[in-house]
Short mmCIF file of N, CA, C and O in Angstrom, two decimals:
data_model
loop_
_atom_site.label_atom_id
_atom_site.label_comp_id
_atom_site.label_asym_id
_atom_site.label_seq_id
_atom_site.Cartn_x
_atom_site.Cartn_y
_atom_site.Cartn_z
N MET A 247 -7.94 -0.86 -19.38
CA MET A 247 -7.22 0.04 -18.40
C MET A 247 -7.66 0.62 -17.27
O MET A 247 -8.68 0.86 -17.06
N LYS A 248 -6.93 0.49 -16.54
CA LYS A 248 -7.63 0.84 -14.69
C LYS A 248 -7.88 2.20 -15.45
O LYS A 248 -6.66 3.09 -15.26
N THR A 249 -8.47 2.79 -13.41
CA THR A 249 -8.57 4.19 -13.94
C THR A 249 -8.34 4.36 -12.45
O THR A 249 -8.21 3.79 -11.79
N LEU A 250 -8.23 5.76 -12.58
CA LEU A 250 -7.56 6.35 -10.66
C LEU A 250 -8.52 5.09 -10.22
O LEU A 250 -7.95 5.32 -8.64
N GLN A 251 -9.84 5.49 -10.24
CA GLN A 251 -10.67 5.39 -8.89
C GLN A 251 -10.27 4.07 -8.69
O GLN A 251 -10.47 3.30 -7.49
N ASP A 252 -10.48 2.48 -9.50
CA ASP A 252 -10.18 1.50 -9.85
C ASP A 252 -8.53 0.89 -9.04
O ASP A 252 -8.84 -0.01 -7.88
N ILE A 253 -7.79 1.97 -9.32
CA ILE A 253 -6.36 1.71 -7.92
C ILE A 253 -6.81 1.97 -6.85
O ILE A 253 -5.80 1.41 -5.51
N GLU A 254 -7.59 3.90 -6.55
CA GLU A 254 -7.31 4.11 -4.95
C GLU A 254 -8.08 2.80 -4.54
O GLU A 254 -8.08 1.89 -3.17
N ASN A 255 -9.34 2.13 -5.04
CA ASN A 255 -10.48 1.19 -4.49
C ASN A 255 -9.19 0.41 -3.79
O ASN A 255 -9.62 -0.31 -3.09
N GLN A 256 -8.66 -0.54 -5.01
CA GLN A 256 -7.64 -1.61 -4.99
C GLN A 256 -6.67 -1.52 -3.27
O GLN A 256 -6.48 -2.08 -2.33
N ILE A 257 -6.59 -0.01 -3.23
CA ILE A 257 -5.34 0.51 -2.12
C ILE A 257 -6.28 0.40 -0.89
O ILE A 257 -5.50 -0.22 -0.07
N ILE A 258 -7.19 0.76 -0.81
CA ILE A 258 -7.98 0.63 0.65
C ILE A 258 -8.16 -0.48 0.91
O ILE A 258 -8.34 -0.50 2.01
N ARG A 259 -8.60 -1.61 0.04
CA ARG A 259 -9.36 -2.78 -0.03
C ARG A 259 -7.69 -3.36 0.78
O ARG A 259 -8.02 -4.54 1.59
N LEU A 260 -6.62 -2.78 0.07
CA LEU A 260 -5.25 -3.81 0.69
C LEU A 260 -4.99 -3.19 1.66
O LEU A 260 -4.43 -4.36 3.07
N THR A 261 -5.26 -2.22 1.81
CA THR A 261 -4.48 -1.24 3.91
C THR A 261 -5.29 -1.95 4.71
O THR A 261 -5.29 -1.75 5.24
N THR A 262 -6.74 -1.65 3.88
CA THR A 262 -7.55 -2.12 5.20
C THR A 262 -7.84 -3.83 5.64
O THR A 262 -7.09 -3.97 6.97
N SER A 263 -7.23 -4.38 5.01
CA SER A 263 -6.47 -5.69 4.70
C SER A 263 -5.25 -6.13 5.67
O SER A 263 -5.30 -6.27 6.76
N ILE A 264 -4.39 -5.30 5.79
CA ILE A 264 -3.38 -5.46 6.68
C ILE A 264 -3.29 -4.97 7.99
O ILE A 264 -2.95 -4.78 8.52
N GLU A 265 -3.97 -3.13 7.98
CA GLU A 265 -5.02 -3.14 8.94
C GLU A 265 -5.53 -4.04 10.29
O GLU A 265 -4.50 -4.74 11.26
N VAL A 266 -6.70 -5.12 9.20
CA VAL A 266 -6.93 -5.60 10.27
C VAL A 266 -5.81 -6.90 10.67
O VAL A 266 -5.76 -7.75 11.66
N ASN A 267 -5.29 -8.22 9.67
CA ASN A 267 -4.76 -8.81 9.11
C ASN A 267 -3.19 -8.98 9.75
O ASN A 267 -2.36 -10.02 10.64
N TYR A 268 -2.77 -7.87 10.17
CA TYR A 268 -1.44 -6.98 9.94
C TYR A 268 -1.32 -6.28 10.65
O TYR A 268 -0.69 -5.04 10.52
N PRO A 269 -1.75 -5.43 11.79
CA PRO A 269 -1.86 -4.46 13.25
C PRO A 269 -0.16 -4.01 13.21
O PRO A 269 0.14 -3.00 12.67
N GLU A 270 0.50 -4.87 13.60
CA GLU A 270 1.67 -4.19 13.38
C GLU A 270 2.63 -3.88 12.03
O GLU A 270 4.01 -2.75 12.23
N LEU A 271 2.38 -4.21 11.07
CA LEU A 271 3.11 -3.75 9.65
C LEU A 271 2.12 -2.37 9.15
O LEU A 271 3.00 -1.28 9.40
N TYR A 272 0.91 -2.61 9.70
CA TYR A 272 0.29 -1.61 9.63
C TYR A 272 0.39 0.34 10.30
O TYR A 272 0.78 1.33 9.53
N ALA A 273 1.09 -0.25 11.57
CA ALA A 273 1.61 0.98 11.72
C ALA A 273 3.54 1.42 11.51
O ALA A 273 3.26 2.71 11.38
N THR A 274 3.35 0.79 10.58
CA THR A 274 4.44 1.65 9.56
C THR A 274 4.22 1.56 8.45
O THR A 274 5.14 2.24 7.51
N LEU A 275 3.39 1.79 8.23
CA LEU A 275 3.32 2.40 6.69
C LEU A 275 3.24 4.00 6.46
O LEU A 275 3.38 3.89 4.94
N ASP A 276 3.12 4.03 7.37
CA ASP A 276 3.60 5.61 6.97
C ASP A 276 4.69 6.25 7.28
O ASP A 276 5.20 7.58 6.70
N GLU A 277 5.76 5.28 7.75
CA GLU A 277 6.82 5.41 7.31
C GLU A 277 7.16 5.58 6.21
O GLU A 277 8.62 5.60 6.06
N ASN A 278 6.46 4.57 5.27
CA ASN A 278 6.77 4.13 3.28
C ASN A 278 7.29 5.62 3.01
O ASN A 278 6.46 6.01 2.52
N PRO A 279 8.29 6.01 1.84
CA PRO A 279 8.83 6.86 1.50
C PRO A 279 7.74 6.45 0.30
O PRO A 279 7.35 8.15 0.11
N MET A 280 7.18 5.94 0.08
CA MET A 280 6.12 6.24 -1.21
C MET A 280 5.16 6.97 -0.79
O MET A 280 4.30 7.71 -1.50
N THR A 281 4.47 7.16 0.70
CA THR A 281 3.26 8.07 1.03
C THR A 281 4.38 9.68 1.50
O THR A 281 2.96 9.76 1.76
N ILE A 282 5.22 9.75 1.45
CA ILE A 282 5.64 11.07 1.13
C ILE A 282 5.76 12.14 0.35
O ILE A 282 7.19 11.54 -0.43
N PRO A 283 4.51 13.41 0.18
CA PRO A 283 4.91 13.20 -1.30
C PRO A 283 5.95 14.55 -1.25
O PRO A 283 6.48 15.31 -0.37
N THR A 284 6.10 14.62 -2.38
CA THR A 284 7.98 15.53 -2.78
C THR A 284 7.31 16.87 -2.38
O THR A 284 7.96 17.96 -2.44
N ASN A 285 6.00 17.66 -2.79
CA ASN A 285 5.04 18.96 -2.62
C ASN A 285 4.14 19.67 -2.58
O ASN A 285 3.47 18.12 -1.73
N ALA A 286 4.06 20.21 -2.59
CA ALA A 286 2.64 20.68 -1.35
C ALA A 286 1.72 19.87 -2.14
O ALA A 286 -0.12 19.71 -1.32
N HIS A 287 0.83 20.12 -3.37
CA HIS A 287 -0.05 19.96 -4.18
C HIS A 287 0.10 18.49 -4.91
O HIS A 287 0.16 19.14 -6.30
N PRO A 288 0.93 17.35 -4.81
CA PRO A 288 1.29 16.37 -6.01
C PRO A 288 0.01 15.83 -6.49
O PRO A 288 -0.57 15.60 -6.63
N ASP A 289 0.76 15.74 -8.38
CA ASP A 289 -0.94 15.02 -9.20
C ASP A 289 -0.59 13.98 -8.43
O ASP A 289 0.62 12.61 -8.56
N MET A 290 -1.74 12.94 -8.30
CA MET A 290 -1.46 12.37 -8.00
C MET A 290 -2.33 10.61 -9.83
O MET A 290 -2.88 10.95 -9.86
N THR A 291 -1.02 10.48 -10.68
CA THR A 291 -1.71 10.14 -11.37
C THR A 291 -1.98 8.27 -11.38
O THR A 291 -1.42 7.53 -10.17
N VAL A 292 -2.61 7.43 -12.46
CA VAL A 292 -3.10 6.15 -12.76
C VAL A 292 -1.14 5.34 -12.33
O VAL A 292 -1.73 4.50 -11.41
N SER A 293 -0.51 6.14 -12.91
CA SER A 293 0.90 5.39 -13.36
C SER A 293 1.58 5.69 -11.10
O SER A 293 2.18 4.66 -11.06
N ILE A 294 1.44 6.56 -10.87
CA ILE A 294 2.59 6.60 -9.54
C ILE A 294 1.14 6.04 -8.61
O ILE A 294 1.62 5.18 -8.26
N MET A 295 -0.20 5.79 -8.95
CA MET A 295 -1.13 5.44 -8.02
C MET A 295 -0.75 4.00 -8.03
O MET A 295 -0.24 2.72 -7.01
N GLU A 296 -0.22 3.71 -9.50
CA GLU A 296 0.15 1.63 -9.75
C GLU A 296 1.14 1.22 -8.88
O GLU A 296 1.48 -0.03 -8.63
N ASP A 297 2.40 2.12 -9.23
CA ASP A 297 3.46 2.18 -8.18
C ASP A 297 3.39 2.18 -7.14
O ASP A 297 4.07 0.95 -6.20
N TYR A 298 2.69 3.00 -6.55
CA TYR A 298 2.21 2.53 -4.74
C TYR A 298 1.83 1.17 -4.84
O TYR A 298 1.55 1.20 -3.02
N LEU A 299 0.90 0.96 -5.39
CA LEU A 299 -0.08 -0.28 -5.28
C LEU A 299 1.07 -1.04 -5.10
O LEU A 299 1.05 -1.96 -4.00
N GLU A 300 1.50 -1.58 -6.06
CA GLU A 300 2.71 -2.30 -6.31
C GLU A 300 3.63 -2.85 -4.64
O GLU A 300 4.36 -3.55 -4.07
N SER A 301 4.29 -1.08 -4.80
CA SER A 301 4.82 -0.93 -2.96
C SER A 301 4.48 -2.04 -2.12
O SER A 301 4.98 -2.46 -1.56
N LEU A 302 2.55 -1.65 -1.81
CA LEU A 302 2.26 -1.85 -0.85
C LEU A 302 2.05 -3.48 -1.35
O LEU A 302 2.59 -4.07 0.39
N LYS A 303 2.02 -4.27 -2.51
CA LYS A 303 2.07 -5.24 -1.98
C LYS A 303 2.69 -6.40 -1.89
O LYS A 303 3.16 -7.64 -1.17
N GLN A 304 4.80 -5.43 -2.53
CA GLN A 304 5.30 -5.99 -1.98
C GLN A 304 5.72 -5.85 -0.74
O GLN A 304 6.57 -6.99 -0.12
N ILE A 305 5.44 -4.95 -0.01
CA ILE A 305 6.37 -4.67 1.29
C ILE A 305 4.96 -6.16 2.33
O ILE A 305 4.92 -7.23 3.01
N LEU A 306 3.95 -5.90 1.86
CA LEU A 306 2.89 -7.08 2.50
C LEU A 306 3.44 -8.87 2.32
O LEU A 306 3.97 -9.62 2.82
N LYS A 307 4.04 -8.63 0.76
CA LYS A 307 4.75 -10.42 0.30
C LYS A 307 5.93 -10.35 1.33
O LYS A 307 5.98 -11.55 1.80
N GLN A 308 7.10 -9.69 1.65
CA GLN A 308 8.75 -9.39 2.02
C GLN A 308 7.85 -9.62 3.85
O GLN A 308 8.57 -11.06 4.56
N TYR A 309 6.88 -9.05 4.35
CA TYR A 309 6.65 -9.58 5.67
C TYR A 309 5.76 -10.88 6.01
O TYR A 309 6.93 -11.34 6.96
N THR A 310 4.93 -11.08 4.86
CA THR A 310 5.40 -12.58 5.23
C THR A 310 6.18 -13.37 5.03
O THR A 310 5.57 -14.31 5.24
N LYS A 311 6.91 -13.37 4.65
CA LYS A 311 7.88 -13.95 4.20
C LYS A 311 8.96 -14.47 5.33
O LYS A 311 9.61 -15.71 6.09
N THR A 312 8.77 -13.28 5.90
CA THR A 312 9.80 -12.76 7.22
C THR A 312 8.58 -13.05 8.40
O THR A 312 9.86 -13.33 9.72
N HIS A 313 7.69 -12.98 8.60
CA HIS A 313 6.80 -12.92 9.78
C HIS A 313 5.65 -13.99 10.07
O HIS A 313 4.73 -14.43 8.75
N ASN A 314 5.89 -15.14 10.14
CA ASN A 314 4.95 -16.16 10.39
C ASN A 314 3.87 -15.86 10.83
O ASN A 314 3.89 -15.84 12.33
N LYS A 315 2.48 -15.66 10.17
CA LYS A 315 1.40 -15.57 10.87
C LYS A 315 1.00 -16.80 11.59
O LYS A 315 0.31 -17.54 10.81
N GLN A 316 0.89 -16.53 12.53
CA GLN A 316 0.21 -17.77 13.97
C GLN A 316 -0.90 -18.27 14.09
O GLN A 316 -1.86 -17.36 13.67
#
């Protein structure tokens, strides 16, 4: 079973990779609805963070499909 720390590390590695390799995509990540909490002190559970990690993976997958990196 993955821990919250494991998932956070994966998110950091993925967002860093996006920042370095796809800066134009990275600039839009803060606009992703998954990054906007609905309350002042949201609970960050393993499930919520796994969903966020998966959403980042899907965003990157879709972006690389539609934008060929030269």
